[in-house]
Amino acid sequence: MADKRTMTTSAGAPVSDNQNSVTAGERGPVLLQDYQLIEKLAHQNRERIPERVVHAKGWGAHGVLKITGDISKYTIAKALQPGVETPMLARFSTVAGEQGAADAERDVRGFALKFYTEDGNWDLVGNNTPVFFVRDPLKFPDFIHTQKRHPRTNMRSPTAMWDFWSLSPESLHQVTILMSDRGLPTAPMFMNGYGSHTYSLWNDKGERFWVKFHFKTMQGHKHHTNAEAEQVVGKTRESYQEALYGTIEDGDFPKWKVQVQIMPEADAEKTSYNPFDLTKVWPHAEYPPIDIGVMELNRNPDNYFTEIENAAFSPSNIVPGISHSPDKMLQARIFSYADAHRYRLGTHYETIPVNQPKCPVHHYHRDGEMNTFGGIKTGNPDAFYEPNSFGGPVENPAAKEPPLKISGDADRYNHRIGNDDYSQPRALFNLFDEGEKNRLFSNIAAAMGGVPGEIIERQLAHFDKIHPDYGNGVRKALKEAHGYEANAVPVTGKTPQRAAE
């Protein structure tokens, strides 16, 4: 047997006894001078860090992005050139639940990716759906409040959820996806990922192209019904973690086909929809997906806390050849995600090993909490400002992206005027077969338990505008599940009861 290592305090002093506290006499009391005891208790009190406000429950792994296609005419991004392989990290998550929530709950899944490129970290922070519930970031905190616990009851509130959705018709596309089969994947390997937002690519000619990123599962889609998920949750709350960790440990590495949709910059003024609207997709017939490579996850973290819980993803992390767009939600996330990491992990969160770039880093940030990188990253202690005469890092004009064309007056524009919130959900609804439609109706009815009739009627009116069969199908499911007669009583009258009541 190898020699045992000596246990020490965090300051390096050897520990003589880790079984017994220092006491005044055999029966006590404990002496305050027992610093080893104090240190252990103090560290235990600080083992938890703030969980993420959203996407708190997550699962992740390391892998590689392999580019097999050629889109070099659209971008100078080194990670997207033919034949390049880039190490990366993925974290999947649910949106609403806390860290202790069950994995197999109906919810949107986060699909966050960090690529360690030659030019720094590129983060793509998306979901398993190509759209979202809101298009204006001013409504994002309100939406998230409806997904969290009621301040008085401390329970999740279906009433708050459907009240917000029924007053926000832009949510219909995402609601339809969430309540469909794809709203409850069986494990991370069996779902697609999407950048969701519109980003941009730029090439060596200074041309900009709008782009959507897609990650299509190569394992096929697998979903739970509500009844199946209830059985799973009754047996384990960690079904996603078990599945993802287990399949990688077994050497059966999950893969996703990487695709992009590319739109010439000028086309943004020609489409019948706003291509920067997060509640919309780009029809594939107009902008066909282009296969560019494969993403593979092939290594589990050695320590979940340091490599997954400490991981910080932000759409502010872009590299030359990849940039943003006028997407309002994206613009807000550029700020809010990095700001959330500074709150949750600390000022210099990007010095945590899992967040560190694999390329040299030089900047003028200094001091502050968590400054463990030698004080300043300029290479010379005299170069702590810029410009300077002491060899400090300087800007690189070659990394400058082309100008972003914008127009219009600064104002608060009503984002619900002039936007068609029904056509794209209708197109999706029409793709469903009868079984898929019936499960959609049943899932919606189940989620409406306990919701006031006035709110249900308001939501049904939106479903009717998508397709009469949509609204009528939900009405039938509500009657079967809760005995609710839509339009049969005043809208402030009878409300459906929860299935368990």
Short mmCIF file of C-alpha atoms in Angstrom, two decimals:
data_model
loop_
_atom_site.label_atom_id
_atom_site.label_comp_id
_atom_site.label_asym_id
_atom_site.label_seq_id
_atom_site.Cartn_x
_atom_site.Cartn_y
_atom_site.Cartn_z
CA MET A 1 0.00 0.00 0.00
CA ALA A 2 1.27 3.47 -0.87
CA ASP A 3 2.34 5.77 1.96
CA LYS A 4 -0.60 7.71 3.34
CA ARG A 5 -0.53 11.45 2.86
CA THR A 6 -0.58 13.58 5.98
CA MET A 7 -3.82 15.49 6.56
CA THR A 8 -3.27 19.23 7.06
CA THR A 9 -5.16 22.40 7.80
CA SER A 10 -5.86 24.70 4.84
CA ALA A 11 -2.71 26.59 5.91
CA GLY A 12 -0.64 23.42 5.56
CA ALA A 13 -0.08 22.52 9.22
CA PRO A 14 -0.28 18.76 9.99
CA VAL A 15 -3.40 17.55 11.81
CA SER A 16 -2.69 15.29 14.79
CA ASP A 17 -6.24 14.18 15.57
CA ASN A 18 -9.28 14.41 13.28
CA GLN A 19 -11.58 12.41 15.57
CA ASN A 20 -11.82 14.44 18.79
CA SER A 21 -12.38 18.12 19.58
CA VAL A 22 -10.24 19.96 22.16
CA THR A 23 -12.28 20.20 25.38
CA ALA A 24 -11.83 21.40 28.95
CA GLY A 25 -12.11 18.00 30.58
CA GLU A 26 -13.44 14.80 29.09
CA ARG A 27 -17.04 16.02 29.14
CA GLY A 28 -16.35 19.49 27.73
CA PRO A 29 -17.05 22.27 27.01
CA VAL A 30 -15.19 22.79 23.70
CA LEU A 31 -12.38 25.32 23.65
CA LEU A 32 -12.41 28.14 21.12
CA GLN A 33 -8.69 27.60 20.54
CA ASP A 34 -9.52 24.39 18.59
CA TYR A 35 -8.96 26.09 15.27
CA GLN A 36 -9.16 22.81 13.37
CA LEU A 37 -12.79 22.46 14.55
CA ILE A 38 -13.54 26.11 13.77
CA GLU A 39 -12.03 25.76 10.28
CA LYS A 40 -14.06 22.65 9.47
CA LEU A 41 -17.33 24.21 10.63
CA ALA A 42 -16.62 27.51 8.84
CA HIS A 43 -15.84 25.75 5.58
CA GLN A 44 -18.95 23.60 5.88
CA ASN A 45 -21.06 26.73 6.29
CA ARG A 46 -19.68 28.03 2.99
CA GLU A 47 -19.75 24.91 0.82
CA ARG A 48 -22.84 26.05 -1.06
CA ILE A 49 -22.76 28.98 -3.45
CA PRO A 50 -25.87 30.76 -4.78
CA GLU A 51 -27.64 28.54 -7.26
CA ARG A 52 -28.48 29.96 -10.66
CA VAL A 53 -31.68 32.04 -10.62
CA VAL A 54 -32.76 30.11 -13.73
CA HIS A 55 -31.32 26.85 -15.07
CA ALA A 56 -30.31 25.81 -11.54
CA LYS A 57 -30.59 22.04 -12.09
CA GLY A 58 -28.05 20.89 -14.65
CA TRP A 59 -25.94 18.08 -16.07
CA GLY A 60 -22.79 18.39 -18.16
CA ALA A 61 -19.79 16.83 -19.83
CA HIS A 62 -16.68 17.63 -21.86
CA GLY A 63 -16.29 16.91 -25.55
CA VAL A 64 -15.13 18.12 -28.93
CA LEU A 65 -16.53 20.06 -31.89
CA LYS A 66 -15.35 18.64 -35.22
CA ILE A 67 -15.90 20.74 -38.35
CA THR A 68 -16.38 18.68 -41.51
CA GLY A 69 -18.17 21.20 -43.73
CA ASP A 70 -16.85 24.40 -45.29
CA ILE A 71 -18.39 27.78 -44.45
CA SER A 72 -15.11 29.68 -44.71
CA LYS A 73 -16.69 32.06 -47.23
CA TYR A 74 -18.99 33.24 -44.44
CA THR A 75 -16.65 33.48 -41.45
CA ILE A 76 -13.03 33.81 -40.36
CA ALA A 77 -13.80 32.09 -37.05
CA LYS A 78 -10.96 29.60 -36.58
CA ALA A 79 -13.18 27.11 -34.75
CA LEU A 80 -15.49 26.90 -37.79
CA GLN A 81 -12.86 26.18 -40.44
CA PRO A 82 -12.82 22.79 -42.21
CA GLY A 83 -11.02 20.05 -40.30
CA VAL A 84 -10.67 21.99 -37.03
CA GLU A 85 -11.37 20.20 -33.75
CA THR A 86 -12.14 22.35 -30.71
CA PRO A 87 -12.41 21.13 -27.09
CA MET A 88 -15.67 22.13 -25.47
CA LEU A 89 -17.96 21.83 -22.46
CA ALA A 90 -21.73 21.30 -22.48
CA ARG A 91 -24.22 21.93 -19.68
CA PHE A 92 -27.87 20.93 -20.02
CA SER A 93 -30.49 22.11 -17.55
CA THR A 94 -34.12 22.74 -16.73
CA VAL A 95 -35.28 26.37 -16.61
CA ALA A 96 -37.67 26.60 -13.68
CA GLY A 97 -36.68 24.03 -11.08
CA GLU A 98 -34.29 24.49 -8.20
CA GLN A 99 -31.17 22.34 -7.78
CA GLY A 100 -33.19 19.70 -5.97
CA ALA A 101 -35.92 19.51 -8.61
CA ALA A 102 -36.59 16.27 -10.46
CA ASP A 103 -34.94 15.91 -13.85
CA ALA A 104 -37.99 14.40 -15.58
CA GLU A 105 -40.26 17.44 -15.35
CA ARG A 106 -41.94 19.13 -18.29
CA ASP A 107 -39.83 22.21 -18.92
CA VAL A 108 -37.63 23.84 -21.50
CA ARG A 109 -34.08 22.46 -21.35
CA GLY A 110 -31.04 24.68 -21.41
CA PHE A 111 -28.36 23.74 -23.95
CA ALA A 112 -25.24 25.77 -23.08
CA LEU A 113 -21.94 25.24 -24.87
CA LYS A 114 -18.44 26.60 -24.26
CA PHE A 115 -15.86 26.18 -27.04
CA TYR A 116 -12.21 26.71 -26.07
CA THR A 117 -10.97 28.21 -29.37
CA GLU A 118 -7.56 29.57 -30.41
CA ASP A 119 -9.00 33.09 -30.18
CA GLY A 120 -10.63 32.72 -26.78
CA ASN A 121 -13.82 31.19 -25.45
CA TRP A 122 -16.91 31.16 -27.63
CA ASP A 123 -20.12 30.48 -25.71
CA LEU A 124 -23.39 29.49 -27.34
CA VAL A 125 -26.10 29.63 -24.69
CA GLY A 126 -29.29 28.16 -26.07
CA ASN A 127 -32.15 25.76 -25.35
CA ASN A 128 -33.63 22.57 -26.74
CA THR A 129 -36.19 24.72 -28.57
CA PRO A 130 -35.56 27.15 -31.43
CA VAL A 131 -37.80 29.88 -29.95
CA PHE A 132 -38.67 31.37 -26.56
CA PHE A 133 -41.68 32.71 -24.63
CA VAL A 134 -40.89 36.44 -24.93
CA ARG A 135 -39.27 38.70 -27.49
CA ASP A 136 -38.61 41.80 -25.38
CA PRO A 137 -36.12 41.45 -22.49
CA LEU A 138 -38.18 43.81 -20.35
CA LYS A 139 -40.62 40.91 -19.92
CA PHE A 140 -38.03 38.26 -19.10
CA PRO A 141 -37.94 38.82 -15.31
CA ASP A 142 -41.76 38.82 -15.26
CA PHE A 143 -41.88 35.53 -17.15
CA ILE A 144 -39.34 33.89 -14.84
CA HIS A 145 -41.33 35.05 -11.80
CA THR A 146 -44.30 33.04 -13.14
CA GLN A 147 -42.12 29.92 -13.29
CA LYS A 148 -40.88 30.28 -9.72
CA ARG A 149 -42.68 29.90 -6.40
CA HIS A 150 -45.60 32.11 -5.36
CA PRO A 151 -44.38 34.51 -2.65
CA ARG A 152 -47.26 33.64 -0.32
CA THR A 153 -47.91 29.93 -0.88
CA ASN A 154 -44.27 29.08 -1.71
CA MET A 155 -45.63 26.74 -4.39
CA ARG A 156 -45.49 26.79 -8.16
CA SER A 157 -48.51 28.61 -9.59
CA PRO A 158 -50.27 27.37 -12.75
CA THR A 159 -52.47 30.45 -12.48
CA ALA A 160 -49.49 32.81 -12.74
CA MET A 161 -48.07 30.81 -15.62
CA TRP A 162 -51.23 30.76 -17.74
CA ASP A 163 -52.18 34.32 -16.78
CA PHE A 164 -48.89 35.59 -18.18
CA TRP A 165 -49.03 33.40 -21.28
CA SER A 166 -52.64 34.32 -22.04
CA LEU A 167 -51.69 38.00 -21.86
CA SER A 168 -48.59 37.43 -24.00
CA PRO A 169 -49.56 35.90 -27.37
CA GLU A 170 -45.92 35.89 -28.45
CA SER A 171 -45.53 32.89 -26.11
CA LEU A 172 -47.80 30.64 -28.20
CA HIS A 173 -45.03 29.14 -30.33
CA GLN A 174 -42.94 28.11 -27.33
CA VAL A 175 -45.97 26.98 -25.31
CA THR A 176 -46.98 24.67 -28.16
CA ILE A 177 -43.51 23.12 -28.23
CA LEU A 178 -43.35 22.83 -24.44
CA MET A 179 -46.70 21.07 -24.22
CA SER A 180 -45.91 18.75 -27.14
CA ASP A 181 -43.93 15.52 -26.95
CA ARG A 182 -40.68 17.47 -27.19
CA GLY A 183 -41.41 19.26 -23.93
CA LEU A 184 -40.32 16.20 -21.94
CA PRO A 185 -37.22 14.46 -23.38
CA THR A 186 -36.12 11.28 -21.60
CA ALA A 187 -32.45 12.39 -21.34
CA PRO A 188 -30.11 15.08 -22.72
CA MET A 189 -28.82 12.78 -25.46
CA PHE A 190 -32.27 12.50 -27.03
CA MET A 191 -33.01 16.16 -27.68
CA ASN A 192 -31.89 18.82 -30.12
CA GLY A 193 -30.09 22.01 -29.16
CA TYR A 194 -30.48 25.45 -30.69
CA GLY A 195 -28.62 28.72 -30.38
CA SER A 196 -32.19 30.10 -30.65
CA HIS A 197 -31.03 33.69 -31.13
CA THR A 198 -29.93 35.12 -34.43
CA TYR A 199 -26.18 35.68 -34.40
CA SER A 200 -23.91 36.90 -37.18
CA LEU A 201 -20.86 35.67 -39.03
CA TRP A 202 -18.34 37.87 -40.83
CA ASN A 203 -15.65 37.02 -43.34
CA ASP A 204 -12.30 38.34 -44.52
CA LYS A 205 -14.07 40.66 -46.98
CA GLY A 206 -15.91 42.45 -44.21
CA GLU A 207 -19.26 40.92 -45.19
CA ARG A 208 -21.80 40.06 -42.51
CA PHE A 209 -24.27 37.18 -42.59
CA TRP A 210 -27.01 36.39 -40.11
CA VAL A 211 -26.86 32.86 -38.71
CA LYS A 212 -28.87 30.36 -36.66
CA PHE A 213 -27.07 27.43 -34.99
CA HIS A 214 -28.69 23.99 -34.65
CA PHE A 215 -27.49 20.82 -32.92
CA LYS A 216 -29.53 17.80 -34.07
CA THR A 217 -29.36 14.71 -31.89
CA MET A 218 -27.84 11.68 -33.61
CA GLN A 219 -29.35 9.35 -31.00
CA GLY A 220 -32.92 10.01 -32.13
CA HIS A 221 -35.70 11.69 -30.16
CA LYS A 222 -37.15 10.00 -27.10
CA HIS A 223 -39.83 11.53 -24.90
CA HIS A 224 -41.82 10.70 -21.79
CA THR A 225 -45.56 11.05 -21.52
CA ASN A 226 -46.72 12.78 -18.34
CA ALA A 227 -47.66 9.41 -16.86
CA GLU A 228 -44.28 7.89 -17.70
CA ALA A 229 -42.47 10.88 -16.20
CA GLU A 230 -44.44 10.53 -12.97
CA GLN A 231 -43.25 6.93 -12.71
CA VAL A 232 -39.64 7.98 -13.33
CA VAL A 233 -39.76 10.78 -10.73
CA GLY A 234 -41.25 8.33 -8.24
CA LYS A 235 -38.11 6.21 -8.58
CA THR A 236 -35.36 8.79 -9.07
CA ARG A 237 -35.00 12.55 -9.24
CA GLU A 238 -31.66 12.22 -11.04
CA SER A 239 -32.68 10.40 -14.22
CA TYR A 240 -30.89 12.81 -16.58
CA GLN A 241 -27.66 12.76 -14.59
CA GLU A 242 -27.76 8.98 -14.41
CA ALA A 243 -28.35 8.64 -18.15
CA LEU A 244 -25.76 11.17 -19.33
CA TYR A 245 -23.06 10.12 -16.89
CA GLY A 246 -23.71 6.43 -17.46
CA THR A 247 -23.64 6.52 -21.25
CA ILE A 248 -20.33 8.41 -21.30
CA GLU A 249 -18.78 6.13 -18.67
CA ASP A 250 -19.81 3.17 -20.84
CA GLY A 251 -17.98 4.69 -23.84
CA ASP A 252 -21.18 5.29 -25.80
CA PHE A 253 -20.44 8.93 -26.57
CA PRO A 254 -23.49 11.00 -27.58
CA LYS A 255 -23.24 13.10 -30.75
CA TRP A 256 -25.10 15.95 -32.37
CA LYS A 257 -25.01 17.01 -36.02
CA VAL A 258 -24.12 20.70 -36.19
CA GLN A 259 -26.00 22.82 -38.70
CA VAL A 260 -26.31 26.50 -39.55
CA GLN A 261 -28.91 28.54 -41.38
CA ILE A 262 -27.31 31.51 -43.13
CA MET A 263 -29.09 34.66 -44.29
CA PRO A 264 -27.41 37.43 -46.32
CA GLU A 265 -27.38 40.65 -44.31
CA ALA A 266 -29.73 42.49 -46.68
CA ASP A 267 -32.37 39.75 -46.51
CA ALA A 268 -33.34 40.85 -43.01
CA GLU A 269 -35.30 43.69 -44.63
CA LYS A 270 -37.13 41.33 -47.02
CA THR A 271 -38.55 38.53 -44.89
CA SER A 272 -42.23 38.44 -43.92
CA TYR A 273 -41.16 38.01 -40.26
CA ASN A 274 -38.60 39.73 -38.08
CA PRO A 275 -35.52 37.46 -38.30
CA PHE A 276 -34.30 38.87 -34.98
CA ASP A 277 -37.50 37.90 -33.13
CA LEU A 278 -36.75 35.12 -30.63
CA THR A 279 -40.32 33.82 -30.92
CA LYS A 280 -39.84 33.05 -34.63
CA VAL A 281 -37.97 30.45 -36.66
CA TRP A 282 -36.52 30.83 -40.13
CA PRO A 283 -38.43 28.49 -42.45
CA HIS A 284 -36.07 25.80 -43.75
CA ALA A 285 -37.50 26.19 -47.25
CA GLU A 286 -36.20 29.76 -47.28
CA TYR A 287 -32.88 29.18 -45.51
CA PRO A 288 -31.96 25.47 -45.66
CA PRO A 289 -29.81 24.08 -42.84
CA ILE A 290 -26.19 23.45 -43.82
CA ASP A 291 -24.31 20.56 -42.20
CA ILE A 292 -20.97 21.78 -40.85
CA GLY A 293 -19.82 19.17 -38.34
CA VAL A 294 -20.40 16.98 -35.31
CA MET A 295 -20.35 17.69 -31.57
CA GLU A 296 -19.38 14.75 -29.36
CA LEU A 297 -19.42 14.47 -25.58
CA ASN A 298 -16.76 11.99 -24.46
CA ARG A 299 -15.59 12.79 -20.93
CA ASN A 300 -17.41 13.13 -17.64
CA PRO A 301 -16.21 15.79 -15.18
CA ASP A 302 -13.91 14.58 -12.43
CA ASN A 303 -15.61 16.95 -10.00
CA TYR A 304 -19.15 18.13 -10.68
CA PHE A 305 -18.87 21.29 -8.58
CA THR A 306 -15.64 22.62 -10.06
CA GLU A 307 -16.42 21.73 -13.68
CA ILE A 308 -20.21 22.05 -14.03
CA GLU A 309 -21.54 24.11 -11.11
CA ASN A 310 -18.67 26.59 -11.53
CA ALA A 311 -19.10 26.74 -15.31
CA ALA A 312 -20.15 30.17 -16.52
CA PHE A 313 -21.68 30.57 -19.99
CA SER A 314 -22.45 33.94 -21.55
CA PRO A 315 -23.37 35.09 -25.07
CA SER A 316 -20.98 37.99 -24.47
CA ASN A 317 -18.20 35.50 -25.20
CA ILE A 318 -17.66 35.71 -28.96
CA VAL A 319 -14.54 35.43 -31.12
CA PRO A 320 -13.42 37.05 -34.40
CA GLY A 321 -15.71 35.91 -37.20
CA ILE A 322 -18.75 35.46 -34.91
CA SER A 323 -20.85 38.30 -33.50
CA HIS A 324 -24.28 39.37 -32.34
CA SER A 325 -27.40 40.76 -34.01
CA PRO A 326 -30.16 43.29 -33.20
CA ASP A 327 -32.09 40.49 -31.42
CA LYS A 328 -33.43 42.35 -28.35
CA MET A 329 -33.32 39.33 -26.08
CA LEU A 330 -29.75 38.55 -27.13
CA GLN A 331 -28.68 42.14 -26.50
CA ALA A 332 -29.96 41.94 -22.91
CA ARG A 333 -28.40 38.53 -22.28
CA ILE A 334 -25.00 39.90 -23.32
CA PHE A 335 -25.15 41.90 -20.10
CA SER A 336 -27.28 39.80 -17.79
CA TYR A 337 -25.47 36.47 -18.07
CA ALA A 338 -22.00 37.78 -17.31
CA ASP A 339 -23.48 39.91 -14.53
CA ALA A 340 -25.14 36.83 -13.02
CA HIS A 341 -21.77 35.06 -12.94
CA ARG A 342 -20.11 37.98 -11.15
CA TYR A 343 -22.84 37.77 -8.51
CA ARG A 344 -22.84 33.98 -8.22
CA LEU A 345 -19.16 33.11 -8.66
CA GLY A 346 -17.26 36.34 -8.08
CA THR A 347 -15.65 39.24 -9.92
CA HIS A 348 -12.95 37.21 -11.65
CA TYR A 349 -15.09 34.14 -12.42
CA GLU A 350 -13.25 33.59 -15.70
CA THR A 351 -10.10 32.63 -13.78
CA ILE A 352 -11.88 29.52 -12.43
CA PRO A 353 -10.20 26.66 -14.32
CA VAL A 354 -13.29 25.46 -16.21
CA ASN A 355 -13.90 29.00 -17.46
CA GLN A 356 -10.31 29.81 -18.36
CA PRO A 357 -9.51 30.23 -22.07
CA LYS A 358 -6.91 27.86 -23.52
CA CYS A 359 -5.13 30.77 -25.20
CA PRO A 360 -3.00 33.56 -23.64
CA VAL A 361 -4.99 36.20 -21.74
CA HIS A 362 -3.83 39.81 -21.32
CA HIS A 363 -5.96 42.62 -19.90
CA TYR A 364 -5.90 45.51 -17.42
CA HIS A 365 -8.47 44.23 -14.90
CA ARG A 366 -6.99 44.33 -11.41
CA ASP A 367 -7.60 43.78 -7.72
CA GLY A 368 -11.01 42.78 -6.39
CA GLU A 369 -12.18 39.53 -4.83
CA MET A 370 -10.85 36.27 -6.27
CA ASN A 371 -7.81 37.95 -7.81
CA THR A 372 -5.55 34.92 -7.80
CA PHE A 373 -3.86 35.48 -11.17
CA GLY A 374 -0.83 37.44 -9.99
CA GLY A 375 -2.43 40.85 -9.59
CA ILE A 376 -2.60 41.98 -13.21
CA LYS A 377 -2.52 40.24 -16.59
CA THR A 378 -0.38 42.68 -18.58
CA GLY A 379 3.00 40.99 -18.20
CA ASN A 380 4.59 44.03 -16.54
CA PRO A 381 3.64 45.49 -13.13
CA ASP A 382 4.36 48.99 -14.46
CA ALA A 383 1.78 48.49 -17.22
CA PHE A 384 -1.39 48.84 -15.17
CA TYR A 385 -3.08 51.39 -17.47
CA GLU A 386 -3.39 51.85 -21.22
CA PRO A 387 -1.85 53.39 -23.26
CA ASN A 388 1.53 52.99 -21.59
CA SER A 389 5.25 52.95 -22.41
CA PHE A 390 6.04 49.68 -20.63
CA GLY A 391 5.11 46.99 -23.14
CA GLY A 392 1.56 46.40 -21.97
CA PRO A 393 -0.93 44.62 -24.24
CA VAL A 394 -2.44 46.67 -27.08
CA GLU A 395 -5.51 46.31 -29.28
CA ASN A 396 -5.47 44.24 -32.47
CA PRO A 397 -7.33 46.02 -35.32
CA ALA A 398 -7.54 42.74 -37.23
CA ALA A 399 -10.17 41.56 -34.74
CA LYS A 400 -12.52 44.44 -35.56
CA GLU A 401 -15.84 43.31 -36.97
CA PRO A 402 -17.65 45.07 -39.84
CA PRO A 403 -20.03 47.93 -38.96
CA LEU A 404 -23.50 46.83 -37.89
CA LYS A 405 -26.16 48.56 -39.98
CA ILE A 406 -28.91 50.05 -37.82
CA SER A 407 -31.68 52.59 -38.36
CA GLY A 408 -34.66 54.17 -36.63
CA ASP A 409 -35.45 56.51 -33.77
CA ALA A 410 -34.86 55.61 -30.13
CA ASP A 411 -38.25 54.83 -28.59
CA ARG A 412 -40.21 52.21 -26.66
CA TYR A 413 -41.83 50.34 -29.55
CA ASN A 414 -44.83 48.13 -28.86
CA HIS A 415 -43.47 44.71 -29.79
CA ARG A 416 -46.97 43.24 -30.14
CA ILE A 417 -47.93 45.60 -32.96
CA GLY A 418 -47.29 44.26 -36.45
CA ASN A 419 -46.14 40.83 -35.27
CA ASP A 420 -47.99 37.69 -36.36
CA ASP A 421 -47.96 35.37 -33.35
CA TYR A 422 -50.24 32.72 -34.86
CA SER A 423 -48.92 31.63 -38.27
CA GLN A 424 -45.78 29.83 -37.11
CA PRO A 425 -47.54 27.98 -34.25
CA ARG A 426 -50.20 27.01 -36.82
CA ALA A 427 -47.56 25.60 -39.15
CA LEU A 428 -46.14 23.58 -36.26
CA PHE A 429 -49.58 22.37 -35.16
CA ASN A 430 -50.33 21.20 -38.70
CA LEU A 431 -47.20 19.03 -38.65
CA PHE A 432 -48.48 17.00 -35.69
CA ASP A 433 -50.30 13.72 -36.32
CA GLU A 434 -53.48 12.86 -34.43
CA GLY A 435 -51.64 11.19 -31.58
CA GLU A 436 -49.30 14.15 -31.14
CA LYS A 437 -52.23 16.56 -31.15
CA ASN A 438 -54.15 14.57 -28.58
CA ARG A 439 -51.13 14.43 -26.27
CA LEU A 440 -50.68 18.20 -26.75
CA PHE A 441 -54.31 18.80 -25.71
CA SER A 442 -53.99 16.46 -22.73
CA ASN A 443 -50.73 18.03 -21.54
CA ILE A 444 -52.20 21.52 -21.71
CA ALA A 445 -55.33 20.48 -19.84
CA ALA A 446 -53.23 18.81 -17.14
CA ALA A 447 -51.17 21.98 -16.72
CA MET A 448 -54.34 24.10 -16.35
CA GLY A 449 -55.52 22.43 -13.14
CA GLY A 450 -56.76 25.04 -10.67
CA VAL A 451 -56.52 27.95 -13.11
CA PRO A 452 -59.44 30.46 -13.03
CA GLY A 453 -61.93 30.17 -15.89
CA GLU A 454 -61.34 33.72 -17.05
CA ILE A 455 -57.69 32.95 -17.75
CA ILE A 456 -58.51 29.62 -19.43
CA GLU A 457 -61.01 31.30 -21.77
CA ARG A 458 -58.47 33.95 -22.69
CA GLN A 459 -55.91 31.26 -23.54
CA LEU A 460 -58.44 29.20 -25.49
CA ALA A 461 -59.18 32.23 -27.65
CA HIS A 462 -55.51 32.28 -28.65
CA PHE A 463 -55.54 28.57 -29.45
CA ASP A 464 -58.63 29.17 -31.61
CA LYS A 465 -56.71 31.76 -33.62
CA ILE A 466 -53.98 29.21 -34.29
CA HIS A 467 -56.50 26.61 -35.48
CA PRO A 468 -60.09 25.79 -34.46
CA ASP A 469 -59.04 22.18 -33.86
CA TYR A 470 -56.42 23.41 -31.38
CA GLY A 471 -58.89 25.27 -29.18
CA ASN A 472 -61.58 22.59 -29.44
CA GLY A 473 -59.10 19.84 -28.67
CA VAL A 474 -58.04 21.59 -25.47
CA ARG A 475 -61.70 22.17 -24.53
CA LYS A 476 -62.42 18.48 -24.87
CA ALA A 477 -59.33 17.57 -22.83
CA LEU A 478 -60.30 20.06 -20.10
CA LYS A 479 -63.74 18.47 -19.80
CA GLU A 480 -62.25 14.99 -19.60
CA ALA A 481 -59.55 15.93 -17.09
CA HIS A 482 -61.39 18.42 -14.89
CA GLY A 483 -65.07 18.45 -15.89
CA TYR A 484 -64.57 21.99 -17.16
CA GLU A 485 -67.20 23.19 -19.66
CA ALA A 486 -65.55 25.89 -21.74
CA ASN A 487 -67.89 28.80 -22.52
CA ALA A 488 -70.68 27.00 -20.63
CA VAL A 489 -70.50 29.25 -17.57
CA PRO A 490 -69.43 32.88 -16.94
CA VAL A 491 -65.71 33.18 -17.33
CA THR A 492 -65.32 34.08 -13.68
CA GLY A 493 -67.25 31.00 -12.61
CA LYS A 494 -66.34 27.35 -12.50
CA THR A 495 -62.66 26.47 -12.56
CA PRO A 496 -61.05 23.11 -13.21
CA GLN A 497 -59.73 21.21 -10.23
CA ARG A 498 -56.36 19.59 -10.07
CA ALA A 499 -56.37 15.99 -11.23
CA ALA A 500 -55.34 14.88 -7.73
CA GLU A 501 -58.31 16.56 -6.07
#
